[in-house]
Short mmCIF file of C-alpha atoms in Angstrom, two decimals:
data_model
loop_
_atom_site.label_atom_id
_atom_site.label_comp_id
_atom_site.label_asym_id
_atom_site.label_seq_id
_atom_site.Cartn_x
_atom_site.Cartn_y
_atom_site.Cartn_z
CA UNK Q 1 6.09 -1.55 -1.45
CA UNK Q 2 10.06 -0.77 -2.12
CA UNK Q 3 13.28 -1.06 0.09
CA UNK Q 4 11.93 0.11 3.34
CA UNK Q 5 15.28 -1.17 4.29
CA UNK Q 6 16.66 2.56 4.74
CA UNK Q 7 13.82 4.31 6.47
CA UNK Q 8 13.07 4.52 10.13
CA UNK Q 9 11.63 1.02 11.40
CA UNK Q 10 8.20 2.79 12.90
CA UNK Q 11 4.66 2.62 12.34
CA UNK Q 12 2.26 4.84 10.76
CA UNK Q 13 1.09 6.77 13.47
CA UNK Q 14 -2.70 6.33 15.43
CA UNK Q 15 -4.98 9.08 13.45
CA UNK Q 16 -8.50 10.97 14.22
CA UNK Q 17 -10.96 8.23 12.57
CA UNK Q 18 -12.80 7.75 10.81
CA UNK Q 19 -10.18 7.46 8.13
CA UNK Q 20 -9.12 3.82 5.52
CA UNK Q 21 -7.18 1.40 5.21
CA UNK Q 22 -6.49 -0.51 2.01
CA UNK Q 23 -4.52 -4.08 2.88
CA UNK Q 24 -3.06 -6.15 -0.06
CA UNK Q 25 -1.39 -9.10 0.68
CA UNK Q 26 0.67 -10.75 -2.31
CA UNK Q 27 2.51 -13.78 -3.11
CA UNK Q 28 5.32 -12.42 -5.52
CA UNK Q 29 6.21 -14.47 -9.13
CA UNK Q 30 9.78 -15.77 -8.85
CA UNK Q 31 10.77 -13.13 -12.03
CA UNK Q 32 9.86 -9.91 -10.53
CA UNK Q 33 12.30 -7.65 -13.43
CA UNK Q 34 10.81 -3.79 -13.19
CA UNK Q 35 9.15 -4.72 -9.92
CA UNK Q 36 11.29 -2.45 -7.43
CA UNK Q 37 10.81 0.59 -9.91
CA UNK Q 38 7.08 0.27 -10.75
CA UNK Q 39 6.91 0.06 -7.50
CA UNK Q 40 9.31 2.65 -6.38
CA UNK Q 41 6.84 4.60 -8.65
CA UNK Q 42 3.26 3.78 -7.17
CA UNK Q 43 5.17 4.72 -3.85
CA UNK Q 44 6.36 8.45 -4.90
CA UNK Q 45 2.66 8.34 -6.64
CA UNK Q 46 0.46 7.44 -4.02
CA UNK Q 47 2.09 10.08 -2.10
CA UNK Q 48 0.63 12.71 -4.45
CA UNK Q 49 -2.97 11.39 -3.54
CA UNK Q 50 -4.60 14.24 -1.70
CA UNK Q 51 -5.71 12.14 1.90
CA UNK Q 52 -2.79 9.76 1.98
CA UNK Q 53 -2.08 9.52 5.35
CA UNK Q 54 1.21 7.12 4.98
CA UNK Q 55 1.55 3.21 4.33
CA UNK Q 56 3.11 0.27 5.97
CA UNK Q 57 5.20 -2.88 4.36
CA UNK Q 58 6.25 -5.72 5.67
CA UNK Q 59 7.12 -8.83 4.16
CA UNK Q 60 7.66 -12.61 5.76
CA UNK Q 61 10.54 -15.30 5.01
CA UNK Q 62 8.68 -17.16 3.07
CA UNK Q 63 7.11 -14.65 0.59
CA UNK Q 64 4.42 -13.27 2.24
CA UNK Q 65 3.87 -9.43 2.04
CA UNK Q 66 1.20 -7.15 3.57
CA UNK Q 67 1.07 -2.90 3.00
CA UNK Q 68 -1.26 -1.10 3.93
CA UNK Q 69 -2.43 2.10 2.44
CA UNK Q 70 -4.13 5.00 4.72
CA UNK Q 71 -6.53 7.65 3.68
CA UNK Q 72 -8.06 9.95 5.00
CA UNK Q 73 -11.32 9.15 3.34
CA UNK Q 74 -13.06 7.79 0.31
CA UNK Q 75 -12.13 10.23 -2.31
CA UNK Q 76 -8.78 9.41 -1.66
CA UNK Q 77 -8.66 6.00 -2.30
CA UNK Q 78 -11.58 6.20 -4.61
CA UNK Q 79 -8.61 8.49 -5.95
CA UNK Q 80 -5.91 6.49 -5.47
CA UNK Q 81 -7.66 2.82 -7.37
CA UNK Q 82 -9.34 5.34 -10.48
CA UNK Q 83 -5.21 6.65 -10.92
CA UNK Q 84 -4.07 4.87 -14.73
CA UNK Q 85 -1.03 3.97 -13.79
CA UNK Q 86 -1.82 2.43 -11.16
CA UNK Q 87 -4.27 0.36 -13.07
CA UNK Q 88 -1.51 -0.07 -15.74
CA UNK Q 89 0.85 -1.31 -12.34
CA UNK Q 90 -1.85 -3.46 -11.36
CA UNK Q 91 -2.01 -4.84 -14.94
CA UNK Q 92 1.16 -5.05 -14.51
CA UNK Q 93 0.73 -7.33 -11.62
CA UNK Q 94 -1.89 -9.49 -12.30
CA UNK Q 95 0.10 -10.15 -16.01
CA UNK Q 96 3.61 -11.17 -14.06
CA UNK Q 97 4.98 -10.10 -10.73
CA UNK Q 98 2.18 -11.72 -8.18
CA UNK Q 99 1.12 -15.63 -7.37
CA UNK Q 100 -1.76 -14.21 -5.64
CA UNK Q 101 -2.86 -11.56 -3.87
CA UNK Q 102 -6.05 -9.99 -1.56
CA UNK Q 103 -7.37 -6.56 -1.09
CA UNK Q 104 -9.52 -5.42 2.04
CA UNK Q 105 -10.60 -2.04 2.91
CA UNK Q 106 -12.11 -0.99 5.43
CA UNK Q 107 -13.24 2.46 7.44
CA UNK Q 108 -11.20 2.27 10.48
CA UNK Q 109 -13.34 3.12 13.48
CA UNK Q 110 -10.87 2.92 15.87
CA UNK Q 111 -7.00 3.81 16.22
CA UNK Q 112 -4.50 4.22 19.71
CA UNK Q 113 -0.80 3.91 19.47
CA UNK Q 114 1.66 3.87 21.89
CA UNK Q 115 5.45 4.68 21.57
CA UNK Q 116 8.29 3.87 24.01
CA UNK Q 117 9.89 7.26 25.38
#
């Protein structure tokens, strides 16, 4: 959502299932006025949602952006989806910042990870 270059490069850890993921894949418009400020605000806001577990983000050189949000349960995801400030940011995103996007929500039934020591 924001400039993640300051953060260490590592995926969000594997959690004990079940939990939920929201996968937001987008292509943005040329005019990104106000986007980075809003993205930073949304990142700060989602971290306040009880049950938010973390977020991964990646962008391709061609402009495809993928953000995966991890949530402990459906209630946490619903709280984020219905947040008034988030809803306003979504409207602005459709009006100004996105050429296209998809959102996939899934219940995670299996999760594991690896980290080189």
